[in-house]
Short mmCIF file of C-alpha atoms and ligand atoms in Angstrom, two decimals:
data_model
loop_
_atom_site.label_atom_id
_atom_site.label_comp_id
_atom_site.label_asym_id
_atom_site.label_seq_id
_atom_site.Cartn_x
_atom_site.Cartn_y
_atom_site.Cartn_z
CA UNK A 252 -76.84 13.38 22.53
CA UNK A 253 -79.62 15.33 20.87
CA UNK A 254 -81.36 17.29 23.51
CA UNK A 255 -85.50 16.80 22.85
CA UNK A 256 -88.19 19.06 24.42
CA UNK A 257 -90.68 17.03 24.92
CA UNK A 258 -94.24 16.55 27.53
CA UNK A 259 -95.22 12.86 28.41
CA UNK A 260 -99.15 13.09 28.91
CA UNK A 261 -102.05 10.96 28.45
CA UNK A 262 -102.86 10.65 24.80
CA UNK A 263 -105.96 12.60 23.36
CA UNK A 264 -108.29 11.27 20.94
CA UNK A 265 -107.07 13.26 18.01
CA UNK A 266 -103.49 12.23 18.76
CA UNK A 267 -104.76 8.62 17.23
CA UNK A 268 -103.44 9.05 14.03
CA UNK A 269 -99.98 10.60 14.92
CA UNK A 270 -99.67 8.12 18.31
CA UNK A 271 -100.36 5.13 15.79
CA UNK A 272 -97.92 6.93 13.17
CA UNK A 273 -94.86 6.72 15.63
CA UNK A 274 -96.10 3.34 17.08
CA UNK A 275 -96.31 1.35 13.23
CA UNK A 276 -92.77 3.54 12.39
CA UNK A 277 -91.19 2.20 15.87
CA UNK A 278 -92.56 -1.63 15.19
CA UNK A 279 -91.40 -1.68 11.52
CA UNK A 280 -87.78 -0.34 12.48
CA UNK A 281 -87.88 -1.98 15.43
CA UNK A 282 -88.18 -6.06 13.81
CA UNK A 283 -86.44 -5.44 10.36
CA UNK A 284 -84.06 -7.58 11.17
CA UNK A 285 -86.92 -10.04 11.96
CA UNK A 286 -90.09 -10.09 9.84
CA UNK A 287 -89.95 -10.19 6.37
CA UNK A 288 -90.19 -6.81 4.11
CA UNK A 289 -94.11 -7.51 3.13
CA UNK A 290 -94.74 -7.46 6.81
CA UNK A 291 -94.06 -3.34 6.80
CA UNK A 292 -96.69 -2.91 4.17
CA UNK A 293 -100.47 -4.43 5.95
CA UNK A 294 -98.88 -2.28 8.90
CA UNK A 295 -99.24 0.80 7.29
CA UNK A 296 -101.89 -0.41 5.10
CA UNK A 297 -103.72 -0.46 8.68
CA UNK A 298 -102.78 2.68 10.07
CA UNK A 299 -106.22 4.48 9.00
CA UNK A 300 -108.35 2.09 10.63
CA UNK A 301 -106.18 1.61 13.81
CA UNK A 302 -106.04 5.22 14.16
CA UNK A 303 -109.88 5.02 14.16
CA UNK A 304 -110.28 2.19 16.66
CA UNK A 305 -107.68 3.87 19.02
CA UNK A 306 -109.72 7.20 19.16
CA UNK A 307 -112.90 5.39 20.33
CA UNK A 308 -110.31 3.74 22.95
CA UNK A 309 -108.67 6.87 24.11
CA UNK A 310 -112.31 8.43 24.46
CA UNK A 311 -113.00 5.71 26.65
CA UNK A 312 -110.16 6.18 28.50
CA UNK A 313 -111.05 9.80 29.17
CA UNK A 314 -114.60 8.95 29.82
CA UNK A 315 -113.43 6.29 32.92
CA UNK A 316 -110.76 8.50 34.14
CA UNK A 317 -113.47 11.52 34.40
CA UNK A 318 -116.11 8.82 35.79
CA UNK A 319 -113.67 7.36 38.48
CA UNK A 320 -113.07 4.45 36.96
CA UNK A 321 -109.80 2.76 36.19
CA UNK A 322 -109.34 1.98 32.17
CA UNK A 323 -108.42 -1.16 31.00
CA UNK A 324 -105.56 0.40 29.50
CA UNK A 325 -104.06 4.11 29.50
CA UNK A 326 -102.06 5.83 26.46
CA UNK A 327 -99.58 7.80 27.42
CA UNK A 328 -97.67 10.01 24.41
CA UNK A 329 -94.23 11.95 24.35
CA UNK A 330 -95.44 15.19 22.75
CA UNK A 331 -92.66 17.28 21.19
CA UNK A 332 -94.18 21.05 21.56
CA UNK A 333 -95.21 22.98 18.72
CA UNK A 334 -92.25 25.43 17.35
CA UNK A 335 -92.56 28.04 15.59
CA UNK A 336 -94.94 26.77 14.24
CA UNK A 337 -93.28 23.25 13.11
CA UNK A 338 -94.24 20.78 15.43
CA UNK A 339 -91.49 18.41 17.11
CA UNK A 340 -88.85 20.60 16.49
CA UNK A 341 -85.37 19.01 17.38
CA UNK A 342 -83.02 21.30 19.57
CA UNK A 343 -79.41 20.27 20.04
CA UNK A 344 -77.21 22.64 22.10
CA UNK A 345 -76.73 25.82 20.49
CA UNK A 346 -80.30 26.59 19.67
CA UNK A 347 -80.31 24.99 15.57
CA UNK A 348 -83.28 23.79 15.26
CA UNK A 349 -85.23 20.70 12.32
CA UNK A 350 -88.42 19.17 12.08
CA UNK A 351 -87.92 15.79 12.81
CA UNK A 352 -91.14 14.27 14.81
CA UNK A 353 -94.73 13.56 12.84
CA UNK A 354 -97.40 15.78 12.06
CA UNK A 355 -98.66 15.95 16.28
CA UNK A 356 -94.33 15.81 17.45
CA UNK A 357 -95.06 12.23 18.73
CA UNK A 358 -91.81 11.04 19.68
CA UNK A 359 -92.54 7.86 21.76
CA UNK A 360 -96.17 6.02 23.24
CA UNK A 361 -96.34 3.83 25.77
CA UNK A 362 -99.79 1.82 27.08
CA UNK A 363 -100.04 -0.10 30.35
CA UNK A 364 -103.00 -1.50 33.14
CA UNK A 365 -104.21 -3.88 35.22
CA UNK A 366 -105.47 -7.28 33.21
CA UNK A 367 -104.62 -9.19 30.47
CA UNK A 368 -105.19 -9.33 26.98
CA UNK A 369 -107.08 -11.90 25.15
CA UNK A 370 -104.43 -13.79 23.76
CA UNK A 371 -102.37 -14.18 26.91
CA UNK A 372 -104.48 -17.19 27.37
CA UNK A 373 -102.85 -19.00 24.97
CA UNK A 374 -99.84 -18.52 27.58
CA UNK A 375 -99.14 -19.56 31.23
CA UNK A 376 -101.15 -16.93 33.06
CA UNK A 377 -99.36 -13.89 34.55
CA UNK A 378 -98.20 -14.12 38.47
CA UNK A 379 -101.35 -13.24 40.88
CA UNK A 380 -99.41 -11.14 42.39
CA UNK A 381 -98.37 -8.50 39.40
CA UNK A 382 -101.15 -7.78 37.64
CA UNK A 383 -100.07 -5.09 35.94
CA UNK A 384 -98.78 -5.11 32.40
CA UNK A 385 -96.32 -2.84 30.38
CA UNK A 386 -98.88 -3.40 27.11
CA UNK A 387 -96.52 -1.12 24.48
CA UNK A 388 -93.35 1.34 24.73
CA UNK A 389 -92.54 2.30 21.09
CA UNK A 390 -89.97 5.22 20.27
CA UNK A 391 -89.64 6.74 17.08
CA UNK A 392 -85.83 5.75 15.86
CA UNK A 393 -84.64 9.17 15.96
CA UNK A 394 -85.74 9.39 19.99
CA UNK A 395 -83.95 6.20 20.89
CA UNK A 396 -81.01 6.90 23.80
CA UNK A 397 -82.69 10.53 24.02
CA UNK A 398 -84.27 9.58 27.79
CA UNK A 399 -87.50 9.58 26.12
CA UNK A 400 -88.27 6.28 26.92
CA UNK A 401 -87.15 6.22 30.43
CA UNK A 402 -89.43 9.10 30.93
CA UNK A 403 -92.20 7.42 29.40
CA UNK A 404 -91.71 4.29 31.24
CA UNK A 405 -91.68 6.09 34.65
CA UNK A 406 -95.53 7.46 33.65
CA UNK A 407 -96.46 4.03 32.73
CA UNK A 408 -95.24 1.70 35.29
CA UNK A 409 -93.33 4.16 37.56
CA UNK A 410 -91.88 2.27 40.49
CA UNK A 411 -95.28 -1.12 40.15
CA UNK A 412 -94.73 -4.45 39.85
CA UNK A 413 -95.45 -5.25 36.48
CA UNK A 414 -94.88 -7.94 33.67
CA UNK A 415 -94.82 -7.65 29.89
CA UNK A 416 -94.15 -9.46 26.70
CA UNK A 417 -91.19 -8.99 24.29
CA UNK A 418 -90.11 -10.38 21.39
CA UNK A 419 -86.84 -12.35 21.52
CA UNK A 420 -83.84 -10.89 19.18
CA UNK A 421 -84.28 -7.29 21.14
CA UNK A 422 -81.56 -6.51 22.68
CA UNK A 423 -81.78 -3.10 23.06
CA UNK A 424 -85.09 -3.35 24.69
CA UNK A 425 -84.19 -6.64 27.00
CA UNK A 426 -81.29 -4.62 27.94
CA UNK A 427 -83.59 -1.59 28.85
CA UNK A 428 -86.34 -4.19 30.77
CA UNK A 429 -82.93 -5.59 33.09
CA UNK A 430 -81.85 -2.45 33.50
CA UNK A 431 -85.25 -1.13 35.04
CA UNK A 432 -85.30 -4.22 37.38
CA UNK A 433 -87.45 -7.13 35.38
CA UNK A 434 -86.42 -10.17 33.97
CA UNK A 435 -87.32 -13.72 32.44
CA UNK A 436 -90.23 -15.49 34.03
CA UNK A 437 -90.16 -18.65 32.32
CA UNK A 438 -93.53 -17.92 30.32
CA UNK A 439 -92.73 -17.80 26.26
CA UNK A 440 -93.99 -19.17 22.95
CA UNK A 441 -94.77 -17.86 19.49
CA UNK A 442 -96.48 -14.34 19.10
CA UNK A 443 -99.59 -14.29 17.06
CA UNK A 444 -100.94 -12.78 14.45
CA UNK A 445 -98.88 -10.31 12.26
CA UNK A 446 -96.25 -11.48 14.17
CA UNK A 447 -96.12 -15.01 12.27
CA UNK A 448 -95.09 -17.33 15.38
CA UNK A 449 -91.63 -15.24 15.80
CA UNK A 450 -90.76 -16.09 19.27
CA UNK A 451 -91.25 -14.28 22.82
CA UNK A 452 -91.08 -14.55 25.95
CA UNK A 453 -92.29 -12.69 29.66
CA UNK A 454 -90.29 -10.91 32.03
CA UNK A 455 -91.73 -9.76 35.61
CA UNK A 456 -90.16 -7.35 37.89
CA UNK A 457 -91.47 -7.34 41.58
CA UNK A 458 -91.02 -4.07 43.43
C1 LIG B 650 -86.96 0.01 24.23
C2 LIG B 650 -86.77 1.50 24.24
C3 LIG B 650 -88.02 2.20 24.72
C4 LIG B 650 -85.61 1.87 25.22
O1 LIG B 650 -85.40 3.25 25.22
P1 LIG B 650 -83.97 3.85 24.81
O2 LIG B 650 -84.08 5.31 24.80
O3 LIG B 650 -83.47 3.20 23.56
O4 LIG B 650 -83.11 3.32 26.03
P2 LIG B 650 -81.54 3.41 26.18
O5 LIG B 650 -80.94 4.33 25.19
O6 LIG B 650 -81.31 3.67 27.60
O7 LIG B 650 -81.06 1.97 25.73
C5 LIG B 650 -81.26 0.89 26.59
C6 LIG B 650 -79.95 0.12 26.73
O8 LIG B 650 -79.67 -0.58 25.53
C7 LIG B 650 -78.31 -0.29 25.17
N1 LIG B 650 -78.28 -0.35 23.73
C8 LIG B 650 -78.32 0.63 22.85
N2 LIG B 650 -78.27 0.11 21.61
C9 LIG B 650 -78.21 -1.22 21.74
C10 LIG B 650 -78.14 -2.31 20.83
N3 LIG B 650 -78.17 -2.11 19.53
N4 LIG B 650 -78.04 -3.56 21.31
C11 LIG B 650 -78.04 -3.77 22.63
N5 LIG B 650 -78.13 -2.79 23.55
C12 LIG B 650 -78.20 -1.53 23.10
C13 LIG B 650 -78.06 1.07 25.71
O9 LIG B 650 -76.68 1.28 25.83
C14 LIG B 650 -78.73 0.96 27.02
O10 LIG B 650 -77.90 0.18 27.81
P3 LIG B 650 -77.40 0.70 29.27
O11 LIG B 650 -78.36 0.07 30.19
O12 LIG B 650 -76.01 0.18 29.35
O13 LIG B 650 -77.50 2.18 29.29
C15 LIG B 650 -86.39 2.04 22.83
O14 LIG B 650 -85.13 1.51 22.46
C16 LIG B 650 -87.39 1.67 21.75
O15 LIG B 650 -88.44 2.32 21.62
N6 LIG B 650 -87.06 0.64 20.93
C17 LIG B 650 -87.89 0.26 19.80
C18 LIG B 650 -89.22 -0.34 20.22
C19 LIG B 650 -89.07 -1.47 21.20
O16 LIG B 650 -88.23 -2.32 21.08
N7 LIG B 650 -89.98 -1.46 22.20
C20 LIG B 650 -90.07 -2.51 23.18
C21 LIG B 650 -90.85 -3.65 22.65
S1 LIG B 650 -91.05 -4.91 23.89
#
């Protein structure tokens, strides 16, 4: 297994562009073998102007979190560090060395918080009593099975209660979700938008 150097931390504003670079790369590998080929395209298309929107909500986020407030959602990135001057470098045992990680060396993002999203009302609503939602936890291809996502999953939900959405035909990522302790609630139907009614479905874990 390749060994990464990586830090999970709360994404900055200027890691927009790279965090939304690694999340559109994850999401396009991710449902190949589920959305048509024209659905990779608008997603990149888009990149620019969610980059843009996601720096005004990272601000934000900074601006609660120095206020004392809780944000509706935190960002959290897994930063490969800078070397030599090539960010993201990949080390494997021995000390060789390749860029392999995106302009900032985002490997993996992950958002989570308390409350849910607008569309969730077209759904049954969430338990009462797990508020808290797994929102996004996208790696990069080449950091899947690396322990980057584990890691990034522990700074986003750690040991909560928590629900979250997933598209059905993942079985890498269901098996990931079992594995930390959630499963199936019932809740599913057809995901929205640029997701063209493919089908998912919520799983809960109580801790
Ligand atoms: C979901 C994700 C964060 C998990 O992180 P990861 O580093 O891949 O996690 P792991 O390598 O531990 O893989 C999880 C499990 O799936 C298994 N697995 C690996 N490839 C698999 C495959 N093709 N099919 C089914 N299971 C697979 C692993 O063996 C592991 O099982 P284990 O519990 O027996 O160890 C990561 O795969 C990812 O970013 N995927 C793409 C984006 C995504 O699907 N996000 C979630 C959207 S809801």
């Amino acid at each position: 297994m390749t060994h990464w150097a990586y830090r999970i931390r709360l994404a900055q504003p200027e890691d927009a562009e790279a965090y939304v670079a690694a999340h559109v790369t994850s999401q396009i590998a991710t449902y190949a073998h589920l959305m048509p080929p024209e659905h990779a395209d608008p997603r990149q298309a888009e990149a620019a102007i969610a980059a843009a929107e996601l720096a005004v909500d990272l601000a934000t986020m900074h601006d609660d979190l120095a206020a004392g407030r809780e944000p509706f959602r935190r960002h959290w990135g897994a930063a490969a560090p800078p070397r030599g001057g090539n960010p993201g470098a990949r080390t494997t045992p021995g000390g060789g060395s390749s860029v392999a990680a995106g302009p900032r060396g985002i490997l993996g993002i992950a958002c989570a918080g308390a409350g849910q999203n607008w569309w969730e009302a077209n759904f049954d609503p969430p338990p009462v009593d797990v508020p808290y939602m797994l929102d996004r936890l996208y790696l990069r291809p080449q950091a899947q099975g690396s322990g980057v996502g584990q890691a990034l999953f522990e700074a986003a939900v750690g040991d909560r209660s928590a629900y979250l959405w997933i598209i059905a035909n993942n079985p890498r990522a269901e098996r990931f979700y079992v594995r930390n302790g959630f499963s199936p609630d019932g809740a599913a139907g057809p995901a929205g938008g640029p997701w063209l009614g493919r089908p998912m479905f919520r799983m809960v874990r109580r801790t």
